[in-house]
Coordinates of C-alpha atoms in Angstrom, one line a residue:
M1 CA 103.7 47.0 112.4
N2 CA 102.9 48.8 109.2
F3 CA 103.8 48.0 105.8
L4 CA 105.4 50.8 103.8
R5 CA 106.1 51.4 100.1
L6 CA 108.5 54.1 99.3
N7 CA 107.9 56.4 96.2
D8 CA 110.2 55.3 93.3
Y9 CA 111.6 58.1 91.2
L10 CA 112.4 55.6 88.3
L11 CA 108.6 54.6 87.7
T12 CA 107.5 55.9 84.2
I13 CA 104.3 56.3 82.5
L14 CA 103.5 55.1 78.9
F15 CA 100.8 57.7 78.1
Q16 CA 98.6 60.3 80.0
D17 CA 96.2 63.1 79.3
S18 CA 93.7 64.8 81.6
E19 CA 91.4 61.8 81.5
I20 CA 93.5 58.6 81.6
I21 CA 96.9 57.2 82.4
A22 CA 98.5 54.3 80.5
L23 CA 101.2 52.0 82.0
D24 CA 103.4 49.5 80.6
K25 CA 102.5 46.6 82.9
P26 CA 105.3 44.3 83.7
Y27 CA 104.8 40.5 84.4
G28 CA 104.0 39.5 88.0
L29 CA 101.9 42.4 89.2
T30 CA 98.0 42.3 89.4
S31 CA 96.1 45.2 87.9
H32 CA 94.8 45.7 91.5
T33 CA 94.5 44.4 95.0
N34 CA 92.9 41.2 95.2
D35 CA 90.2 41.8 97.6
S36 CA 89.3 38.0 97.9
K37 CA 92.6 37.6 99.8
V38 CA 91.9 40.1 102.5
G39 CA 91.7 38.4 105.8
N40 CA 93.9 35.3 104.4
E41 CA 97.1 37.0 104.0
D42 CA 99.7 38.8 106.5
F43 CA 99.1 41.9 104.6
I44 CA 97.1 43.0 101.3
H45 CA 99.1 42.7 98.2
E46 CA 99.2 45.8 96.2
G47 CA 98.2 46.1 92.8
L48 CA 99.6 48.3 90.1
I49 CA 96.9 50.7 90.7
E50 CA 97.5 51.1 94.2
I51 CA 101.3 51.5 93.6
Y52 CA 100.9 54.3 91.2
E53 CA 98.1 56.1 93.3
K54 CA 100.7 56.4 96.1
Q55 CA 103.4 57.4 93.5
L56 CA 101.3 60.0 92.0
G57 CA 99.5 61.1 95.2
Q58 CA 96.0 60.9 93.4
R59 CA 93.2 58.4 93.2
L60 CA 93.0 56.2 90.1
Y61 CA 90.1 54.1 88.6
I62 CA 90.0 50.8 87.1
V63 CA 89.0 51.0 83.3
H64 CA 90.0 47.3 82.4
R65 CA 92.3 44.6 83.7
L66 CA 95.2 42.5 82.6
D67 CA 96.1 39.1 84.3
Q68 CA 99.1 39.1 86.5
T69 CA 101.1 37.2 84.1
T70 CA 100.1 39.4 81.1
T71 CA 102.3 42.3 80.1
G72 CA 101.7 45.4 78.0
V73 CA 99.3 48.3 77.9
I74 CA 96.9 48.8 80.8
I75 CA 94.6 51.9 81.4
F76 CA 93.4 53.7 84.5
A77 CA 91.3 56.6 84.5
K78 CA 92.1 59.8 86.6
T79 CA 88.2 60.6 87.4
P80 CA 85.0 58.6 87.9
E81 CA 83.5 60.4 84.7
A82 CA 86.7 59.1 82.8
A83 CA 86.4 55.8 84.2
K84 CA 82.8 55.6 83.1
K85 CA 83.6 56.9 79.6
Y86 CA 86.4 54.7 78.7
A87 CA 84.6 51.5 80.2
A88 CA 81.8 52.3 78.0
F89 CA 84.2 52.2 75.0
F90 CA 85.2 48.6 76.0
F91 CA 81.6 47.5 76.6
D92 CA 80.0 48.8 73.6
R93 CA 83.2 47.0 71.7
K94 CA 84.6 50.3 70.2
V95 CA 87.9 49.6 71.4
K96 CA 90.5 47.7 68.9
K97 CA 92.9 45.6 71.0
T98 CA 96.0 43.7 69.6
Y99 CA 97.7 41.1 71.6
L100 CA 100.7 39.0 70.7
F101 CA 101.6 35.5 72.2
I102 CA 104.0 32.6 71.4
T103 CA 103.0 29.0 71.2
A104 CA 105.1 25.8 70.8
K105 CA 102.1 24.2 68.9
K106 CA 102.5 23.4 65.2
S107 CA 99.8 25.0 63.2
I108 CA 99.4 25.0 59.6
K109 CA 96.8 27.7 59.6
T110 CA 97.9 31.3 59.1
E111 CA 94.6 32.9 60.1
F112 CA 91.3 32.0 61.5
N113 CA 88.3 33.1 63.9
I114 CA 87.1 31.5 66.9
D115 CA 83.5 32.2 67.8
Q116 CA 82.8 30.1 71.1
P117 CA 81.2 31.2 74.0
I118 CA 82.9 31.4 77.4
I119 CA 81.4 30.2 80.8
H120 CA 82.1 32.9 83.6
K121 CA 80.7 32.6 87.0
G122 CA 78.0 30.1 85.8
K123 CA 77.0 32.2 82.5
E124 CA 77.4 31.5 79.2
L125 CA 79.0 34.6 77.4
T126 CA 79.4 35.3 73.8
A127 CA 83.1 35.5 72.7
Q128 CA 85.0 36.0 69.4
T129 CA 88.7 36.4 68.6
D130 CA 90.4 36.8 65.2
F131 CA 94.0 35.1 65.1
S132 CA 96.8 35.6 62.5
L133 CA 100.2 34.1 62.3
I134 CA 103.1 36.6 62.4
K135 CA 106.2 34.6 62.3
K136 CA 107.6 31.1 63.1
T137 CA 110.7 29.0 63.6
S138 CA 111.0 25.3 63.8
T139 CA 110.1 25.4 67.4
F140 CA 107.9 28.4 67.9
Q141 CA 105.2 30.5 66.5
L142 CA 104.3 34.0 67.3
W143 CA 100.6 34.8 66.7
Q144 CA 98.5 38.0 66.8
A145 CA 95.1 37.9 68.6
R146 CA 92.4 40.4 68.2
P147 CA 89.5 39.9 70.8
L148 CA 86.2 41.4 69.3
T149 CA 84.6 40.7 72.7
G150 CA 86.3 41.1 76.3
R151 CA 85.7 38.0 78.3
N152 CA 87.9 36.6 81.2
H153 CA 90.8 34.5 79.7
Q154 CA 89.3 34.8 76.3
I155 CA 92.6 34.7 74.2
R156 CA 94.0 31.8 76.3
I157 CA 90.8 29.9 76.0
H158 CA 90.2 30.7 72.3
A159 CA 93.9 29.8 71.6
Q160 CA 93.4 26.3 73.1
A161 CA 90.3 26.0 71.0
G162 CA 92.4 26.8 68.0
D163 CA 95.1 24.3 68.9
I164 CA 97.7 26.9 69.5
S165 CA 97.8 27.2 73.3
I166 CA 99.9 29.9 74.8
L167 CA 103.5 28.9 75.8
G168 CA 103.7 28.6 79.5
D169 CA 99.8 28.5 80.0
A170 CA 99.4 25.1 81.8
K171 CA 95.8 25.9 82.6
Y172 CA 94.7 25.8 78.9
G173 CA 96.9 23.2 77.4
G174 CA 100.1 25.4 76.7
D175 CA 103.5 23.7 76.7
A176 CA 105.5 23.9 80.0
F177 CA 107.6 27.1 80.3
A178 CA 109.0 29.4 83.1
F179 CA 106.4 32.0 82.3
L180 CA 103.2 32.9 80.2
C181 CA 104.2 34.5 77.0
L182 CA 101.2 36.8 76.3
H183 CA 101.6 40.4 75.7
N184 CA 99.0 43.5 75.1
R185 CA 100.7 45.2 72.2
R186 CA 98.2 47.9 71.2
I187 CA 94.8 49.7 72.2
E188 CA 93.0 52.0 69.7
F189 CA 90.1 54.1 71.3
P190 CA 87.5 55.5 69.0
N191 CA 88.3 59.0 70.0
G192 CA 91.8 58.6 68.2
I193 CA 93.9 57.8 71.1
V194 CA 96.4 54.9 70.1
I195 CA 98.6 53.5 72.8
E196 CA 101.3 50.8 72.1
S197 CA 103.7 48.8 74.1
Q198 CA 106.9 47.1 72.7
P199 CA 106.7 43.4 73.1
P200 CA 109.6 41.5 74.9
M201 CA 112.6 41.0 73.0
Y202 CA 112.0 37.3 72.7
F203 CA 108.9 38.1 70.9
E204 CA 110.7 39.7 68.3
D205 CA 113.5 37.0 67.9
L206 CA 112.0 33.6 68.8
N207 CA 115.5 31.9 68.6
L208 CA 116.2 33.6 71.7
I209 CA 113.7 31.1 73.3
E210 CA 115.9 28.3 72.7
N211 CA 118.4 29.4 75.4
F212 CA 116.6 29.0 78.6
M213 CA 119.2 30.7 80.7
L214 CA 119.3 33.7 78.4
V215 CA 115.4 34.1 78.0
K216 CA 114.9 33.9 81.8
I217 CA 117.5 36.8 82.0
L218 CA 115.8 38.8 79.1
F219 CA 112.4 38.1 81.0
D220 CA 113.6 39.7 83.9
I221 CA 115.3 42.7 82.1
D222 CA 111.9 43.1 80.3
R223 CA 110.2 43.7 83.7
R224 CA 112.6 46.4 84.7
Q225 CA 112.3 48.0 81.4
R226 CA 108.5 48.2 81.6
L227 CA 108.6 49.9 85.0
F228 CA 111.5 52.2 84.5
G229 CA 111.4 53.1 80.7
Q230 CA 114.0 55.5 79.4
F231 CA 116.0 55.1 82.9
S232 CA 117.0 51.6 81.6
A233 CA 119.4 53.3 79.0
S234 CA 120.8 55.8 81.4
K235 CA 123.6 56.0 83.8
E236 CA 121.2 55.1 86.7
C237 CA 121.8 52.4 89.0
F238 CA 119.2 49.6 89.9
R239 CA 118.8 45.7 89.6
L240 CA 118.0 44.4 86.4
V241 CA 117.8 40.7 87.2
H242 CA 117.0 39.1 90.7
Q243 CA 117.3 35.4 90.4
K244 CA 119.2 34.0 93.4
S245 CA 120.1 30.3 93.3
D246 CA 117.3 27.9 93.7
E247 CA 115.7 25.1 91.5
R248 CA 113.4 27.7 89.6
N249 CA 116.0 30.4 88.8
T250 CA 119.2 30.9 86.9
G251 CA 121.3 31.6 90.0
V252 CA 122.4 35.2 88.9
T253 CA 121.9 38.7 89.7
L254 CA 122.4 41.5 87.3
D255 CA 122.8 45.2 88.3
Q256 CA 123.0 48.2 86.1
L257 CA 125.7 50.6 87.7
G258 CA 125.9 53.6 85.4
E259 CA 127.0 52.6 82.0
N260 CA 128.5 49.2 82.9
W261 CA 126.5 46.1 83.9
V262 CA 127.7 43.8 86.8
L263 CA 126.5 40.2 87.1
Y264 CA 126.8 38.0 90.0
S265 CA 127.0 34.2 89.5
Y266 CA 125.8 31.9 92.5
H267 CA 126.9 28.8 91.1
N268 CA 130.4 27.1 91.8
N269 CA 131.6 27.7 88.2
L270 CA 130.6 28.9 84.9
S271 CA 130.0 26.2 82.2
E272 CA 131.2 27.0 78.6
S273 CA 127.5 27.3 77.8
D274 CA 126.9 30.0 80.4
Q275 CA 129.9 32.0 79.2
K276 CA 128.5 31.9 75.8
T277 CA 125.1 33.1 77.1
F278 CA 126.8 36.0 78.9
Q279 CA 128.6 36.9 75.9
Q280 CA 125.5 37.0 73.9
L281 CA 123.7 39.1 76.7
S282 CA 126.4 41.6 76.5
K283 CA 126.2 41.8 72.7
I284 CA 122.5 42.2 72.6
F285 CA 122.5 45.2 74.8
N286 CA 125.9 46.6 73.7
K287 CA 127.0 46.8 77.5
P288 CA 130.4 45.9 79.2
L289 CA 129.6 43.0 81.4
L290 CA 131.6 42.2 84.3
I291 CA 131.0 38.7 86.1
R292 CA 131.9 37.9 89.6
F293 CA 131.3 34.7 91.6
R294 CA 129.5 34.4 95.0
P295 CA 129.3 30.5 94.8
E296 CA 126.6 29.1 97.0
G297 CA 125.9 32.7 98.4
K298 CA 129.4 33.2 99.8
S299 CA 131.5 36.4 99.2
V300 CA 134.7 35.7 97.3
V301 CA 137.4 38.5 97.8
G302 CA 139.5 39.2 95.0
H303 CA 139.4 40.2 91.2
P304 CA 136.7 39.4 88.7
V305 CA 136.5 35.6 87.8
A306 CA 136.0 36.6 84.0
P307 CA 137.1 39.8 82.4
V308 CA 134.9 42.4 80.8
L309 CA 133.0 40.6 78.0
P310 CA 133.0 42.1 74.6
S311 CA 130.7 44.8 73.6
A312 CA 131.8 47.1 70.7
G313 CA 135.4 46.9 71.9
A314 CA 134.6 48.8 75.2
A315 CA 137.2 48.4 77.9
L316 CA 136.1 48.8 81.4
Q317 CA 138.2 51.3 83.6
N318 CA 139.4 50.5 87.1
S319 CA 136.7 53.1 88.3
W320 CA 133.9 54.9 86.7
M321 CA 131.0 57.3 87.7
A322 CA 127.5 56.4 88.0
E323 CA 124.2 58.1 89.2
E324 CA 121.4 57.6 91.4
N325 CA 118.6 60.1 91.0
K326 CA 121.4 62.7 90.0
I327 CA 123.4 62.0 92.9
K328 CA 127.1 61.1 91.6
Y329 CA 129.0 58.0 92.9
E330 CA 132.6 56.7 92.1
L331 CA 132.4 52.9 91.6
R332 CA 135.5 50.7 91.7
M333 CA 136.4 47.3 90.4
D334 CA 139.2 46.8 93.0
A335 CA 137.3 47.1 96.2
G336 CA 136.3 43.4 96.9
Q337 CA 133.1 42.0 95.8
S338 CA 131.0 45.3 96.1
F339 CA 131.6 48.2 93.6
G340 CA 130.6 50.8 96.1
L341 CA 126.9 51.0 96.1
F342 CA 124.3 48.5 97.2
V343 CA 121.3 49.2 94.8
D344 CA 118.7 47.4 97.1
Q345 CA 118.7 50.6 99.3
R346 CA 118.3 53.2 96.6
L347 CA 114.6 54.0 97.7
Q348 CA 115.8 54.3 101.2
R349 CA 118.4 56.9 99.9
Y350 CA 115.9 58.6 98.1
W351 CA 113.6 58.9 101.1
V352 CA 116.5 60.3 103.3
L353 CA 117.1 62.8 100.4
K354 CA 113.7 64.1 100.7
N355 CA 113.4 64.0 104.4
S356 CA 116.7 65.4 105.8
S357 CA 116.2 69.1 105.7
D358 CA 117.5 70.8 108.7
K359 CA 118.0 67.6 110.6
K360 CA 121.0 66.1 112.7
V361 CA 121.6 62.9 110.6
L362 CA 123.8 59.8 111.8
N363 CA 124.9 57.4 109.4
L364 CA 126.4 54.3 111.1
F365 CA 128.4 51.6 109.3
S366 CA 128.6 54.4 106.6
Y367 CA 130.6 52.5 104.0
T368 CA 131.0 54.8 100.9
G369 CA 128.5 57.3 102.2
G370 CA 125.5 57.0 100.1
F371 CA 123.0 57.8 102.9
S372 CA 125.2 60.5 104.2
L373 CA 125.2 62.0 100.6
A374 CA 121.6 61.7 100.4
A375 CA 121.3 63.7 103.7
A376 CA 123.8 66.4 102.7
L377 CA 122.2 67.0 99.3
G378 CA 118.7 67.0 101.2
K379 CA 119.9 70.0 103.2
A380 CA 120.5 68.4 106.6
K381 CA 121.7 70.6 109.3
E382 CA 124.4 68.0 110.4
V383 CA 125.7 64.9 108.8
T384 CA 127.9 62.4 110.8
S385 CA 129.4 59.2 109.1
V386 CA 130.8 56.5 111.2
D387 CA 132.8 53.7 109.9
T388 CA 135.8 51.6 111.1
N389 CA 137.4 51.4 107.7
K390 CA 139.5 54.8 107.1
N391 CA 139.7 53.8 103.2
V392 CA 135.8 53.6 102.8
L393 CA 135.7 57.0 104.6
A394 CA 138.3 58.5 102.2
W395 CA 135.9 57.0 99.4
S396 CA 132.9 58.8 101.0
K397 CA 134.9 62.0 101.0
K398 CA 135.6 61.4 97.2
N399 CA 131.7 61.0 96.6
F400 CA 131.0 64.1 98.3
E401 CA 133.5 66.0 96.3
L402 CA 132.0 64.6 93.1
N403 CA 128.7 66.3 94.2
Q404 CA 130.5 69.8 94.9
L405 CA 129.9 69.3 98.8
D406 CA 132.3 71.2 101.1
L407 CA 133.9 68.5 103.3
S408 CA 134.4 71.0 106.1
H409 CA 130.6 71.0 106.8
Y410 CA 130.5 67.2 107.4
K411 CA 131.9 64.7 110.0
F412 CA 133.7 61.7 109.0
L413 CA 134.7 59.5 111.8
C414 CA 136.8 56.2 111.8
R415 CA 135.0 54.8 114.8
D416 CA 133.3 51.8 116.1
S417 CA 129.6 52.4 115.8
L418 CA 128.6 50.7 119.0
E419 CA 131.2 52.7 120.7
F420 CA 130.1 55.8 119.2
L421 CA 126.5 55.3 120.4
E422 CA 127.6 54.6 124.0
Q423 CA 129.7 57.8 124.1
N424 CA 126.7 59.9 122.5
I425 CA 124.4 58.5 125.3
K426 CA 126.7 59.6 128.0
K427 CA 126.7 63.1 126.6
N428 CA 123.0 63.3 126.1
S429 CA 123.6 63.8 122.3
T430 CA 120.7 62.8 120.0
F431 CA 120.1 62.7 116.2
D432 CA 116.8 63.4 114.3
L433 CA 117.6 60.6 111.7
I434 CA 119.7 57.7 112.2
I435 CA 120.7 55.2 109.3
C436 CA 121.8 51.9 110.6
D437 CA 122.8 49.2 107.9
P438 CA 125.2 47.0 109.7
P439 CA 127.2 44.1 108.1
A440 CA 126.3 40.5 109.3
F441 CA 129.9 40.3 110.6
S442 CA 133.0 42.7 111.1
R443 CA 136.3 42.7 112.8
G444 CA 137.5 45.8 114.4
E445 CA 140.4 46.7 116.2
K446 CA 139.0 46.0 119.5
A447 CA 136.1 43.8 118.8
I448 CA 134.3 41.6 116.5
F449 CA 130.8 42.5 115.5
K450 CA 128.3 39.9 114.9
I451 CA 124.7 41.1 114.1
E452 CA 123.0 38.0 115.8
T453 CA 124.9 38.8 118.9
H454 CA 124.5 42.6 118.7
L455 CA 121.2 43.2 117.4
E456 CA 119.5 44.2 120.5
K457 CA 122.4 46.2 122.0
L458 CA 122.5 48.1 118.7
L459 CA 118.9 48.9 118.2
K460 CA 118.9 50.2 121.9
G461 CA 121.6 52.4 121.4
C462 CA 120.2 53.7 118.3
L463 CA 116.7 54.3 120.1
L464 CA 118.6 56.1 123.1
C465 CA 120.2 58.4 120.6
L466 CA 117.2 59.3 118.7
S467 CA 115.7 62.8 119.2
A468 CA 111.9 63.0 120.6
E469 CA 110.3 62.9 117.1
G470 CA 113.4 61.2 115.4
T471 CA 113.3 58.3 112.9
L472 CA 115.6 55.3 112.7
L473 CA 116.3 53.5 109.5
F474 CA 117.4 50.1 110.3
S475 CA 118.3 47.3 107.7
T476 CA 120.1 43.9 107.5
H477 CA 120.7 41.4 105.1
F478 CA 121.5 38.6 107.5
E479 CA 119.6 35.5 106.3
G480 CA 119.5 34.2 109.9
F481 CA 116.9 36.5 110.8
F482 CA 113.3 36.4 109.8
I483 CA 111.4 39.8 109.7
D484 CA 109.6 38.9 112.9
D485 CA 112.7 38.4 114.7
I486 CA 113.7 41.8 114.3
R487 CA 110.1 43.1 114.9
R488 CA 110.1 41.4 118.2
T489 CA 113.4 42.8 119.3
I490 CA 112.0 46.5 118.6
E491 CA 108.7 45.7 120.4
K492 CA 110.8 44.7 123.4
L493 CA 112.9 47.8 123.3
K494 CA 109.6 49.6 123.0
I495 CA 108.4 48.2 126.3
D496 CA 111.9 48.2 128.0
L497 CA 112.7 51.9 127.1
K498 CA 109.0 53.0 127.8
L499 CA 108.5 54.4 124.3
K500 CA 104.7 54.5 124.4
H501 CA 104.3 55.9 120.7
L502 CA 106.8 54.1 118.5
Q503 CA 105.8 53.5 115.0
I504 CA 107.3 50.4 113.4
S505 CA 107.2 50.1 109.6
L506 CA 108.5 47.4 107.3
I507 CA 109.8 48.9 104.1
Q508 CA 108.8 46.8 101.1
S509 CA 111.4 45.9 98.5
G510 CA 111.8 48.1 95.4
L511 CA 110.1 46.7 92.4
D512 CA 113.5 45.9 90.9
F513 CA 113.9 43.4 93.6
E514 CA 111.4 40.7 95.0
L515 CA 107.9 40.9 93.7
I516 CA 105.2 41.7 96.0
G517 CA 104.5 38.9 98.7
K518 CA 107.7 37.1 97.9
K519 CA 110.4 36.5 100.7
T520 CA 112.9 39.3 100.9
I521 CA 116.7 39.1 101.4
L522 CA 116.9 42.9 102.7
K523 CA 114.9 43.4 105.9
S524 CA 114.4 47.3 106.2
F525 CA 112.5 49.0 109.0
M526 CA 111.6 52.7 109.6
I527 CA 111.1 53.2 113.3
T528 CA 109.7 56.7 114.3
K529 CA 108.9 58.4 117.7
K530 CA 105.5 59.7 117.1
Q531 CA 105.2 62.5 119.8
E532 CA 107.6 64.3 122.2
E533 CA 109.2 62.0 124.6
E534 CA 112.2 62.4 126.9
P535 CA 114.4 59.4 125.7
L536 CA 117.5 60.6 127.6
A537 CA 115.5 60.5 130.9
L538 CA 116.1 56.9 130.7
V539 CA 120.0 57.0 130.3
T540 CA 120.8 56.6 133.8
Q541 CA 118.7 53.2 134.1
C542 CA 119.7 52.0 130.6
T543 CA 123.4 53.1 130.0
T544 CA 124.8 50.7 132.4
D545 CA 123.0 48.0 130.8
L546 CA 124.1 49.0 127.5
L547 CA 127.6 49.3 128.4
T548 CA 127.9 46.0 130.3
E549 CA 126.1 43.5 128.1
E550 CA 128.2 40.6 126.9
D551 CA 129.6 40.8 123.3

């Protein structure tokens, strides 16, 4: 099985010229692949440089590094010559670097210098850092650090030596906190290039750190703002906060859905303190904030638990328009727990947009037609949307109309997806691209669908309806499955159906969801037939099995 990262149209660049590229590094991503882990992991964890190499389609070169837990300016070179040139600037100490950090220590000093060697890999290296106090509250202080040398963990070690250990830096004497509070604010090169990164909001207002839930939410939002830049102020749709309920997180998720923000709470109720926190969040960003409950991960049908929270007197309409990569969607408040778009599939929809030209596309369990829209706008030859709910099919048509698409050119079928596959197998009808994102459970007119019961039957039907070099995008949120459960089912079908050249790839989560190496909720696969085969030659022996399996 391969591991696939899809290109992300939202990723932004802080600065670039013909020689270098500067990124606004978010918390939680390494600068590059940690080669020491190769052979000890299920797969190699990509660093920021590998992600952007794939995104840009060009080789990049390390100039300097930031730790996984440090945010701010990071530089990569576009050529070996540029890498050598800029690395020499650092080596010759011609680069002026400015960092900011927060400490919970109470220092009476306002500025000082630490000139203390650092031991690295058994060698004693000279190291020197200037420190100056920027601001303080009764609880926290914000300091500026200017390292005059460039040693591993230099600022953290020297901050400890100066009795101002960084907040969240347990390794070097810092007070316990959910994350390390260290930011690379500015880099100035001797050739006149100056690159700056805005510090996190809680660096600007230290009082925000007093509210743990609020600062954790702001911390998550900060990561998306560094990755997506100006898009965080647009009508785009993506996840801003992804903190499902556990002992380490706040138990909320937050989506930007166009001009509005939607917060899901996974607690049984909201305390008065939580409500005040969410009101403060709404005011900070001047965004209408809609709150809905999903206590203990269970879906709750009905209207919002809390009204739209105040933000400059804005009132949320029952429906509004949002965009995803310039594709327009109508979102609605009165359609159950979902508003009409699942943002964890945005990269898969973008892939469909870029890979549908002149193809026959089938979208099963099509819901409001996001994948169908992407295929149609991607110039697919034929697009068929299948769902048992006539209301969401009507919603799909509305989305097509919003994007100036002629409905007469596309098929919207109120049908059971399994039955539709069976009928197409009988007719020897195939599709070049099939998208299948089934619910965990649904009740149709004739039968009940359960993904844990029907997984193999569903995948078999999709593979039999796939053209000789076709691709299946299959996804599920069902938490009863591990990734390997689905992989083994696909591998079994590969043998049963004699598909010798089936390529199976696990699609990695977008960077607005789980960080690299973390357990994902969405299990998403791209399954491709890699050379011409005759899938329907097997129909005679497989159709009976497909139609007679017990539900």
